[in-house]
Coordinates of C-alpha atoms in Angstrom, one line a residue:
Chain Y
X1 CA 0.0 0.0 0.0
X2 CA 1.7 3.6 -1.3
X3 CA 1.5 6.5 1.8
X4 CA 1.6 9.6 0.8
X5 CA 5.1 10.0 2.6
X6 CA 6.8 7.6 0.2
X7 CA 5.5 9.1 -3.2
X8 CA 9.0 9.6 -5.5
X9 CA 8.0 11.4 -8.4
X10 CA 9.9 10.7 -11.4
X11 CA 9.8 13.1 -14.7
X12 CA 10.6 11.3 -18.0
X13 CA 11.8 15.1 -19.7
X14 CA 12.1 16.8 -16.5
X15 CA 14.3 19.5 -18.2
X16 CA 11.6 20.8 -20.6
X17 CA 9.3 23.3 -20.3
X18 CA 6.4 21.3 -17.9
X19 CA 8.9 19.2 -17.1
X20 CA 10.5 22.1 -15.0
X21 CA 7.0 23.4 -13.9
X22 CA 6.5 19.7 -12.6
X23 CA 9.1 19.3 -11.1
X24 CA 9.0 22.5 -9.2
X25 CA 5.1 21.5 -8.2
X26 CA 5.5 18.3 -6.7
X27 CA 8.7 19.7 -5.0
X28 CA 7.4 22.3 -3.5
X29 CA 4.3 20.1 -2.1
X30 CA 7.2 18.1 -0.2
X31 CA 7.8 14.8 -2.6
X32 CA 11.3 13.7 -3.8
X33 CA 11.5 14.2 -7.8
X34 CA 14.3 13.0 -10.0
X35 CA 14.1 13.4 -13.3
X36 CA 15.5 11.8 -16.5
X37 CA 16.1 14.0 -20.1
X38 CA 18.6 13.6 -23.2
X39 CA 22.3 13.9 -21.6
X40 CA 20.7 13.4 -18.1
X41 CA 23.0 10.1 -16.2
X42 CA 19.1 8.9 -14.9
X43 CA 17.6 7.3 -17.9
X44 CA 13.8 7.1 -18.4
X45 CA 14.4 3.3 -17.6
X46 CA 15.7 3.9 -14.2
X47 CA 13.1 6.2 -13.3
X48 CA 10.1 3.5 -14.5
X49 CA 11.7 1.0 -12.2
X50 CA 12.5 3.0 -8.9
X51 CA 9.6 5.7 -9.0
X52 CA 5.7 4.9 -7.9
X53 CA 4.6 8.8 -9.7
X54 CA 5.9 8.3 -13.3
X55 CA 5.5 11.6 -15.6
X56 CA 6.0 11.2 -19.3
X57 CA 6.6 14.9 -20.1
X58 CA 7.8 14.5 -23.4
X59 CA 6.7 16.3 -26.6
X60 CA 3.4 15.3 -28.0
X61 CA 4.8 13.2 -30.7
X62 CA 7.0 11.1 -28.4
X63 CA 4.4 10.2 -25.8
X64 CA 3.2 7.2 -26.7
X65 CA 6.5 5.8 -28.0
X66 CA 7.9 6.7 -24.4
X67 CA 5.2 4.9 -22.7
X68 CA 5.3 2.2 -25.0
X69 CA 9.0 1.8 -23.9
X70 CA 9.1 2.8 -20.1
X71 CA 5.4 1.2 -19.4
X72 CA 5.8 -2.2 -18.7
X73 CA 8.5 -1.2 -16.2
X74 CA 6.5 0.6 -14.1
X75 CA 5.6 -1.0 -10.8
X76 CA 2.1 -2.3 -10.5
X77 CA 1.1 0.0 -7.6
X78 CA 2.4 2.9 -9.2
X79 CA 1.0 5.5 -11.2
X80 CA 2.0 6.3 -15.2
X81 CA 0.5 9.7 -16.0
X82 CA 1.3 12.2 -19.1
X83 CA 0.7 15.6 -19.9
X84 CA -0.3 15.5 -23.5
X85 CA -2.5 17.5 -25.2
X86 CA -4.8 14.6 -26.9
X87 CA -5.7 11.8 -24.3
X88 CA -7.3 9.0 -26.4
X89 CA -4.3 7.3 -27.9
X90 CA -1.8 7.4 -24.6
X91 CA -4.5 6.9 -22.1
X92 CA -5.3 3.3 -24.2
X93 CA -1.5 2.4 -24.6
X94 CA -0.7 3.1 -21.3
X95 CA -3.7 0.7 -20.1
X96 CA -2.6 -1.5 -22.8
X97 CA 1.6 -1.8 -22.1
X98 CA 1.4 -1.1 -18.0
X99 CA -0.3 -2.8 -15.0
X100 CA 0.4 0.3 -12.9
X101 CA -2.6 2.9 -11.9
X102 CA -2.8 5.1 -15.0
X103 CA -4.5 9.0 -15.3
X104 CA -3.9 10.8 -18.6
X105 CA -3.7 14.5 -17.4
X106 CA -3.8 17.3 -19.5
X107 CA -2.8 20.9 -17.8
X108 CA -5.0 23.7 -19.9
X109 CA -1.9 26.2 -19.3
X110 CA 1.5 27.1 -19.8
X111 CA 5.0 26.6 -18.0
X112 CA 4.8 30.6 -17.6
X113 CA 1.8 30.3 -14.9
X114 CA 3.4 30.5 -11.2
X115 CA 0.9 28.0 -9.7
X116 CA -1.9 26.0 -10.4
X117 CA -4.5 28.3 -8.8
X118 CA -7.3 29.6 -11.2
X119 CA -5.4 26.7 -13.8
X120 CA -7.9 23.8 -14.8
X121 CA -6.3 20.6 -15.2
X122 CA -7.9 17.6 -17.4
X123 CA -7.4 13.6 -15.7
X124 CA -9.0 11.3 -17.7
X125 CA -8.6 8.1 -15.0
X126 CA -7.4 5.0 -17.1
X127 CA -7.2 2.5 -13.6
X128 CA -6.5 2.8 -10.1
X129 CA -8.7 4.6 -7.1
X130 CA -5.8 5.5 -4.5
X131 CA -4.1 7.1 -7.2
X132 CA -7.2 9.6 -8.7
X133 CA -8.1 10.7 -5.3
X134 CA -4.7 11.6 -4.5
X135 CA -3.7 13.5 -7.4
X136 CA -7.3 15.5 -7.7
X137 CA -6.6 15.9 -4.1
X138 CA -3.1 17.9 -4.5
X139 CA -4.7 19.9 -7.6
X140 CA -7.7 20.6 -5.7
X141 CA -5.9 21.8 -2.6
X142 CA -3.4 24.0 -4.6
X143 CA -6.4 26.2 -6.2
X144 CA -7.2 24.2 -9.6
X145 CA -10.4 23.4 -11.5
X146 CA -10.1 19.7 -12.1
X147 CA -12.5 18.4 -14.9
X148 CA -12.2 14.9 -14.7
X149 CA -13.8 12.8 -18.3
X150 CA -13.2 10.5 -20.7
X151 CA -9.9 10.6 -23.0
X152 CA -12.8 11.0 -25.9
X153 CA -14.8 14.2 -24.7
X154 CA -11.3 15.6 -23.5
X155 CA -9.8 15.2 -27.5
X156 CA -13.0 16.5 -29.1
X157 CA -13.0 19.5 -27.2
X158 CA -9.8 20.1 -28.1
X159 CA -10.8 19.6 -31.5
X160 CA -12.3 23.1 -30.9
X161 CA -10.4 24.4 -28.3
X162 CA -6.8 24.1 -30.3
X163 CA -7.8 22.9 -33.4
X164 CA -10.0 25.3 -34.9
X165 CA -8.3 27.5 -33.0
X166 CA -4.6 27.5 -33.7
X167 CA -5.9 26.3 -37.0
X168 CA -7.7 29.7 -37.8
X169 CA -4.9 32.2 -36.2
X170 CA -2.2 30.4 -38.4
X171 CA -4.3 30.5 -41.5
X172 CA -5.0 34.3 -41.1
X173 CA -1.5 34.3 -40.6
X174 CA -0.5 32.4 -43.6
X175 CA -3.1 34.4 -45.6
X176 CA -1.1 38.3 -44.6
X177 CA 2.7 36.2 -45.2
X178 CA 0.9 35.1 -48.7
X179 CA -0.6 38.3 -49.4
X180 CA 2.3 40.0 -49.1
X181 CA 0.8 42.1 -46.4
X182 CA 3.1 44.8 -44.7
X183 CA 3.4 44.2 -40.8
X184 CA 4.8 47.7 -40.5
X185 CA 2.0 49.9 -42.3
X186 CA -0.6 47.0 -40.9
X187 CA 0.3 47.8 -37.4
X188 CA -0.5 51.6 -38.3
X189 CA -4.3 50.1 -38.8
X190 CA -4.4 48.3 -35.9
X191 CA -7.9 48.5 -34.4
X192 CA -8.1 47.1 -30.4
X193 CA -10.1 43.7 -31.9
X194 CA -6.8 43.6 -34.5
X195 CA -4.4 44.5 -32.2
X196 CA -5.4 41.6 -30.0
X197 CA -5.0 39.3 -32.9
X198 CA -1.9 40.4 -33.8
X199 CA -0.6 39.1 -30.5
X200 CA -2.4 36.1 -31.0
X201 CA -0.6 35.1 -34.4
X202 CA 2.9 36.7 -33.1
X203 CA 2.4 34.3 -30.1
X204 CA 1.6 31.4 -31.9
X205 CA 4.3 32.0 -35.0
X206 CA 6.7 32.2 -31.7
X207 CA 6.2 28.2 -30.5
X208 CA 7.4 25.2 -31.3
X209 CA 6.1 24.3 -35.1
X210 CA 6.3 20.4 -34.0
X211 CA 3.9 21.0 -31.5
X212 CA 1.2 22.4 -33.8
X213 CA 1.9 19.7 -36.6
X214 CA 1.5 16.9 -34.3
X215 CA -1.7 18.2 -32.8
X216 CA -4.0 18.0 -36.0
X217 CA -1.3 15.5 -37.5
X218 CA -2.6 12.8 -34.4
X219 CA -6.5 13.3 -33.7
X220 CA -8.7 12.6 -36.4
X221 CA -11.5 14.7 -35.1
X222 CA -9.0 17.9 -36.2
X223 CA -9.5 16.9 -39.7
X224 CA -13.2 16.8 -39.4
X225 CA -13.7 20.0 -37.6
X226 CA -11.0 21.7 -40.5
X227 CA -13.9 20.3 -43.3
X228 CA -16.6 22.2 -41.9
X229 CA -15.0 24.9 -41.3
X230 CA -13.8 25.1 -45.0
X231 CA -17.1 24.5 -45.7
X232 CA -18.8 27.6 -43.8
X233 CA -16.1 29.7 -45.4
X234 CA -16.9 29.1 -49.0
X235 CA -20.5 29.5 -47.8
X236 CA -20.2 32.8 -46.4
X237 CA -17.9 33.6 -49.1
X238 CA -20.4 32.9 -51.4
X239 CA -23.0 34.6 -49.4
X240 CA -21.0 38.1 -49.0
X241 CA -20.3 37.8 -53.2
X242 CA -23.6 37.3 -54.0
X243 CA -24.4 40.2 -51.8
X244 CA -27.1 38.1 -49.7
X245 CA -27.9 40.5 -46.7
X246 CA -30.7 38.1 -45.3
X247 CA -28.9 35.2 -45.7
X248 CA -26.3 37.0 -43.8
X249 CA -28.0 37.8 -40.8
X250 CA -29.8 35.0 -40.6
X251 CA -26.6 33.0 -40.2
X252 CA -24.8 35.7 -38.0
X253 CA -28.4 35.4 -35.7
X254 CA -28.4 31.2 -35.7
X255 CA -24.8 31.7 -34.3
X256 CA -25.6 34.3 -31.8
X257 CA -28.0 32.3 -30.6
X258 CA -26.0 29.5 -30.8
X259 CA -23.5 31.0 -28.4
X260 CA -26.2 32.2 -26.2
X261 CA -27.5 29.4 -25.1
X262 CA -29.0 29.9 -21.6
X263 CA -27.8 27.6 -18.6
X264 CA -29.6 24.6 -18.1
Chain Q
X1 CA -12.5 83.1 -44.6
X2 CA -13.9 80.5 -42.5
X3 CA -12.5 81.4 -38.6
X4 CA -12.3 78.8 -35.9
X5 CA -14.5 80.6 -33.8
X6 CA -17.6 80.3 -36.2
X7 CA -17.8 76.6 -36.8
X8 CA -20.8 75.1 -36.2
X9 CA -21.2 71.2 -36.9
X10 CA -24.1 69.4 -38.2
X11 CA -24.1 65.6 -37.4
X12 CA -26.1 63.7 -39.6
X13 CA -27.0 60.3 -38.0
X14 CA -26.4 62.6 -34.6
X15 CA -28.0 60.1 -32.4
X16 CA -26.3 56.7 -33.7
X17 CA -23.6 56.1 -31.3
X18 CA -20.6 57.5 -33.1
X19 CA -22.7 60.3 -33.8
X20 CA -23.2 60.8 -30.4
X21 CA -19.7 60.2 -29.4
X22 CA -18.9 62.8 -31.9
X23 CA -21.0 65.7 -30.6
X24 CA -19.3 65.2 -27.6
X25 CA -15.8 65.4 -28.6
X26 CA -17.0 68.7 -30.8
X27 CA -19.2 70.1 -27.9
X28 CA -16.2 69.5 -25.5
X29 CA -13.7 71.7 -27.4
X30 CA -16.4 74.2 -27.2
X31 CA -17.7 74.0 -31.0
X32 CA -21.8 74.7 -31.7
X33 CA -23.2 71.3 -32.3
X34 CA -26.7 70.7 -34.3
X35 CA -27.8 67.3 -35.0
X36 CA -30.0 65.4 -37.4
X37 CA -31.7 61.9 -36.9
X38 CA -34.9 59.9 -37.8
X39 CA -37.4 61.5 -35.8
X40 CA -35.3 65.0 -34.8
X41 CA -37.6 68.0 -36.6
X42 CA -33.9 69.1 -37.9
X43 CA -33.5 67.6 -41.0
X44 CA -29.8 66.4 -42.8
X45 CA -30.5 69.0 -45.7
X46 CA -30.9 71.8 -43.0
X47 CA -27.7 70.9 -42.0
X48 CA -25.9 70.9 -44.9
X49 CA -27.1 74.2 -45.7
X50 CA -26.7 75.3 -42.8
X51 CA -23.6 74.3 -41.1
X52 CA -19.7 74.9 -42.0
X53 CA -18.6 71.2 -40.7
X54 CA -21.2 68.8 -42.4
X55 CA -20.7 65.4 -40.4
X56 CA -22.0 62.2 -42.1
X57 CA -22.4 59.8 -39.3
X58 CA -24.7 57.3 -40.3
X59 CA -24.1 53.4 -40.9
X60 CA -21.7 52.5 -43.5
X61 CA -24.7 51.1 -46.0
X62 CA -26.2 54.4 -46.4
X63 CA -23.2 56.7 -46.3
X64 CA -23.2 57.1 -50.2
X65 CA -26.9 57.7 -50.4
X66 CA -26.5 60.2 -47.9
X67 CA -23.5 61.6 -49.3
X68 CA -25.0 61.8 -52.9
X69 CA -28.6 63.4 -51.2
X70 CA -26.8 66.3 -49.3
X71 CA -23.7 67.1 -50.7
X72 CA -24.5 69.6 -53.1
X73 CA -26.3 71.4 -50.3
X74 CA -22.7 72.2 -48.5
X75 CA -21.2 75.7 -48.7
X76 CA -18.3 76.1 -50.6
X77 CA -16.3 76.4 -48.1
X78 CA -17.6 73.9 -45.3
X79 CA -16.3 70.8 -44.6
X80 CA -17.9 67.8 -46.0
X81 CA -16.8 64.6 -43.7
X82 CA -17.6 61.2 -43.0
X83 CA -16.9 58.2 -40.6
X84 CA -17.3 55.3 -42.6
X85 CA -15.7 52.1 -42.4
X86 CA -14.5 52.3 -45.9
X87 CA -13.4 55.2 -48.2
X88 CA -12.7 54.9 -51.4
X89 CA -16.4 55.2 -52.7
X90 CA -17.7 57.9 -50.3
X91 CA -14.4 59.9 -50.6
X92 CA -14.8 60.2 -54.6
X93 CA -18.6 60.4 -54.0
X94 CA -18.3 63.5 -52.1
X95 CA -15.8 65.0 -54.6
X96 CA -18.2 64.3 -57.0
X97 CA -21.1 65.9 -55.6
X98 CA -19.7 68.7 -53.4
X99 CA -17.5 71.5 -54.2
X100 CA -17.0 71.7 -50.2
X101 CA -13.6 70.8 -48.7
X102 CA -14.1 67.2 -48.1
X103 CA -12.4 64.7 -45.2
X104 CA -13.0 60.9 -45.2
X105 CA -12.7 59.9 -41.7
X106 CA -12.4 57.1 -40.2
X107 CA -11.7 56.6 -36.4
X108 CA -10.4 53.2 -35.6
X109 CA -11.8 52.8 -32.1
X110 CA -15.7 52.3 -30.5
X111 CA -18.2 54.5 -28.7
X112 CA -16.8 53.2 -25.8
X113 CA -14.0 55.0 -26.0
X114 CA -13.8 58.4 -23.0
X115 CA -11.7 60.5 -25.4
X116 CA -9.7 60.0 -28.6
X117 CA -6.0 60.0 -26.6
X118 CA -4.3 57.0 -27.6
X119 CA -6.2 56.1 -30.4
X120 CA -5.8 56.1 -34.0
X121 CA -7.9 58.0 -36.7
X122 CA -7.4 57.6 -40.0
X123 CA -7.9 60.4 -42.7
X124 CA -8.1 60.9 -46.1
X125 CA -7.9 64.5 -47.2
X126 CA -9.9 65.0 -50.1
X127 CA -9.5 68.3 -50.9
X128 CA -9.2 71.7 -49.1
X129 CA -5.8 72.4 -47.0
X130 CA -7.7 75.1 -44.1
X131 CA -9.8 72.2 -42.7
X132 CA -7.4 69.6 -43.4
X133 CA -4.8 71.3 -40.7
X134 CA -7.4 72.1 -38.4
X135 CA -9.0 68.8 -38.1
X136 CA -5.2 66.9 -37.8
X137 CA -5.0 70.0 -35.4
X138 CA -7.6 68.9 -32.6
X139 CA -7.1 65.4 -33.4
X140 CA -3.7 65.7 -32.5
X141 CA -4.2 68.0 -29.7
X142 CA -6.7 65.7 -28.0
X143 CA -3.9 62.8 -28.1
X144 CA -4.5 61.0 -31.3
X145 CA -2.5 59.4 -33.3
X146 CA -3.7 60.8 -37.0
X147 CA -2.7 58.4 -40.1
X148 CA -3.3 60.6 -43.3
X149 CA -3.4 58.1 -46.1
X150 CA -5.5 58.2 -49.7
X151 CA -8.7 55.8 -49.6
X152 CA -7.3 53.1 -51.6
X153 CA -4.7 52.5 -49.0
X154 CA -6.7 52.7 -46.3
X155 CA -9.0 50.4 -48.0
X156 CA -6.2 48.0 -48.7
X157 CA -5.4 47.4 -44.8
X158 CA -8.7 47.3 -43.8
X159 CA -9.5 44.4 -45.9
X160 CA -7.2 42.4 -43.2
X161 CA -7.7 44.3 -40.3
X162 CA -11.4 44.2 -40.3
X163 CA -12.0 41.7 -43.8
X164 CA -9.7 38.8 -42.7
X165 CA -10.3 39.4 -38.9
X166 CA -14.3 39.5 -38.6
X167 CA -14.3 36.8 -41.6
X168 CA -12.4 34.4 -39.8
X169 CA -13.6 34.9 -36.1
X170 CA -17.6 34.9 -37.3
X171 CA -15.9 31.8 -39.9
X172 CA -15.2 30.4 -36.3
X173 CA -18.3 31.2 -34.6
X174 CA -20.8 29.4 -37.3
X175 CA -18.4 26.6 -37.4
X176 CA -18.4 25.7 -33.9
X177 CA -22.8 26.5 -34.1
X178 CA -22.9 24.2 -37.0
X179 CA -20.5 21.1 -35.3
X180 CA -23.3 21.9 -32.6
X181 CA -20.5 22.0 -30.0
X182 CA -22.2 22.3 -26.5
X183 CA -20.6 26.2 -25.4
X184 CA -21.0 25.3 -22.0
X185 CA -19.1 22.2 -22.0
X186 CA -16.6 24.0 -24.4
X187 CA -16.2 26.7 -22.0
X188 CA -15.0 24.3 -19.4
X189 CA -12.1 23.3 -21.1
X190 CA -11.1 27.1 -22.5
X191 CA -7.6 27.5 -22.5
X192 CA -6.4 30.9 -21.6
X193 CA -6.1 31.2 -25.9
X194 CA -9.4 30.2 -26.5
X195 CA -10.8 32.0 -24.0
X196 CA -10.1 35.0 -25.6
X197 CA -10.8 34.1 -28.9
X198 CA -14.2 33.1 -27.2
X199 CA -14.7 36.5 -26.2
X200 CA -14.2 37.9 -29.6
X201 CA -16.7 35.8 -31.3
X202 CA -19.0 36.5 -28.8
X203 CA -18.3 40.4 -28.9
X204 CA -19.0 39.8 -32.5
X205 CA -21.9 38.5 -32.5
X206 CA -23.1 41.3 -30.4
X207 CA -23.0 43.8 -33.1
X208 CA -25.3 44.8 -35.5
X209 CA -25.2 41.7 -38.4
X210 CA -25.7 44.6 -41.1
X211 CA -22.4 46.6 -40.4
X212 CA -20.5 42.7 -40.4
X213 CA -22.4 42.5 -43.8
X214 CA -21.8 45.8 -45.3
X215 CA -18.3 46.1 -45.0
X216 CA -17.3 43.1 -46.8
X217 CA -20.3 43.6 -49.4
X218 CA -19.0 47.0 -50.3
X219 CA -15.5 46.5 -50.8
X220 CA -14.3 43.7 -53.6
X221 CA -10.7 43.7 -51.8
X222 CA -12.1 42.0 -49.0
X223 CA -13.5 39.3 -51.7
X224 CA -9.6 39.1 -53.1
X225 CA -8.4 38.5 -49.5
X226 CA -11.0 35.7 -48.4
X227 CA -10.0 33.6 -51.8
X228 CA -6.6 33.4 -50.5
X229 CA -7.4 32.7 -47.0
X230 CA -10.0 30.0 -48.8
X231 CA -7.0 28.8 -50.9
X232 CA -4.6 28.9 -47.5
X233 CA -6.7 26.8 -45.1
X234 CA -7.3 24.0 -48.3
X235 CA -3.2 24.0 -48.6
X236 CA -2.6 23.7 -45.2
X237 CA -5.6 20.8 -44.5
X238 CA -4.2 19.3 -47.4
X239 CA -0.5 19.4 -45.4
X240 CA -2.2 18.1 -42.3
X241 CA -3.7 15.3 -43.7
X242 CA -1.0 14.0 -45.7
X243 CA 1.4 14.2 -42.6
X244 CA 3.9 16.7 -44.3
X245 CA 5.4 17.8 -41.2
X246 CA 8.4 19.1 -43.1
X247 CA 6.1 21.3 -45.5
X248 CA 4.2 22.2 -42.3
X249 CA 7.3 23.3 -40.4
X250 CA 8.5 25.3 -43.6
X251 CA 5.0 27.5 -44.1
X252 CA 5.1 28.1 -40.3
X253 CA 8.5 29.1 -40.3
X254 CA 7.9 31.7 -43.2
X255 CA 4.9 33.0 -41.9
X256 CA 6.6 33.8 -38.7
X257 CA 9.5 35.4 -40.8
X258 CA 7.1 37.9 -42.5
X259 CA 5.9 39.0 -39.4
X260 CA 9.4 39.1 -37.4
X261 CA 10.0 41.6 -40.4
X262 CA 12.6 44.3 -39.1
X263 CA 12.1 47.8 -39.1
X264 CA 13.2 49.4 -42.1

């Protein structure tokens, strides 16, 4: 039986970015942490066989080769937990390759955030009961909305959330590099509504491009979501060149609606 | 000789909310202020006849018509000006039916705004030097930032700053209406990114449907610009669903080149 006392965290890519915040985290609530990275002397190996809290916090398009390899090391009355930002395919592997307790956590914030108070966390549970109300416990205590669901809601969400999202922002990005837009002059234009968009394509041209190739590049759902929203752009398109004012408004009102929808 | 001391201004469309925001700012620096309206006995032709700054102020789809039904009612040597979202018709509209000294305004902020310092207004002379300097003049004064530009520029950057922006975020908005995505739910997993963009597809969708209509309706650049955003977003579904990280890490990394641009 784990006591809280004896939890050793171990961070497969301690040294990157929510590797760090991780590590500081759990540190700072009292556990021992070690961590393993490229050039680190602990290898993800050791960490599997001597830890009982076992943190992939690799890159999205590593996870599930990393739990693939470090899972079936993993003691059986440890927890395997990730931080990836799709949940269906690791959540299954992890069940699938390890007999350990398994959550697959997804932290809606960045490594710049101090704490985890105001943050929501996803845990999509995969196995284990001691394990779940533990870690929902430490989130909960340190100020963080926890919405706990299935690795399937979590991903189509996100579908939404940073898919159509990131999608859009880097598109209109795209289109101004393709156009041949001037940033300089365009800044000069800048309404407040622009402005704040601006910041929101600087910031994302600014990240790691891996990150926002694996994203669509690994849930299907993306794909679908990019379809229809190519589809309601050459609709409105077309509705703006035919000049259709009622058309228009009637599908600026369905979406106003849409986004109004009262509380239950 | 007009004298700064005798102007009087006439806002048509006085009671609209940049009207009114207007005959503020004019009233404050001490100006005489009439107004015209549906339902105010003053009428836009006594106005124009009647006033030395002749302020069109009413909502971008009727700006011409107005322009074209009271311009030849302005003195010589009044000031014909307008607000509009777009100036390339109503500038050459009003030097077409006036022989008044004409401004096309437009300021790049909302009603909400207290004052104009700190925000930007953009103006395209027309013709006449007097008013010109004096309108820059209590612009500037006040603590705007004044961009003096012909139309066709002006109407160039617009068709990204309010074309590609409103296209793509009310683009966003039906999309995630016609997927049928609960907003609720959604909400509950917002990152801090989406929760803004959340906001300003909400915001959106709180203004009047007819302005989001005009704009793009009345200028065929914005047209030009949503085909390549069109053609942009099949490219880079195309890319995503093929798995082309490399191609997808090359259009990323020269879209954040364009806007890393240095100053010249």
């Amino acid at each position: 039986m784990i006591e809280d006392k004896d939890i050793h965290v171990g961070i497969i890519g301690g040294l990157g970015k929510m590797g760090r915040w991780f590590h500081r985290f759990f540190a700072e609530l009292g556990y021992q942490v070690s961590v393993a990275d490229l050039g680190t002397e602990t290898t993800p190996e050791d960490l599997a066989k001597t830890c009982n809290l076992v943190l992939v916090a690799v890159p999205l398009q590593h996870t599930v080769e990393v739990v693939r390899a470090i899972g079936p090391l993993v003691q059986n009355d440890a927890l395997l937990m990730d931080l990836a930002s799709l949940k269906s395919e690791v959540v299954s592997t992890m069940l699938e390759v390890s007999a350990a307790s398994v959550i697959g956590t997804h932290p809606l914030f960045g490594p710049g955030e101090p704490n985890v108070t105001g943050q929501t966390v996803v845990m999509c549970p995969g196995r284990g009961q001691w394990w779940q109300e533990w870690l929902q416990g430490v989130l909960v205590e340190g100020g963080a909305r926890v919405e706990v669901v299935t690795p399937e809601v979590h991903d189509y969400y996100m579908a939404v959330v940073q898919g159509l999202t990131h999608f859009s922002t880097l598109a209109l990005g795209l289109t101004i590099d393709s156009l041949g837009v001037d940033i300089k002059n365009l800044k000069r234009f800048a309404t407040p509504a622009f402005h704040r968009r601006l910041v929101e394509i600087t910031h994302l041209l600014s990240q790691d491009a891996d990150l926002y190739a694996a994203m669509p590049m690994l849930n299907s759902t993306y794909g679908v979501f990019y379809r229809e929203f190519e589809r309601i752009i050459l609709d409105l398109k077309g509705v703006i060149a035919q000049k259709d004012i009622d058309e228009f408004i009637r599908l600026f009102d369905r979406a106003r609606s849409h986004f109004r929808t009262p509380e239950p």
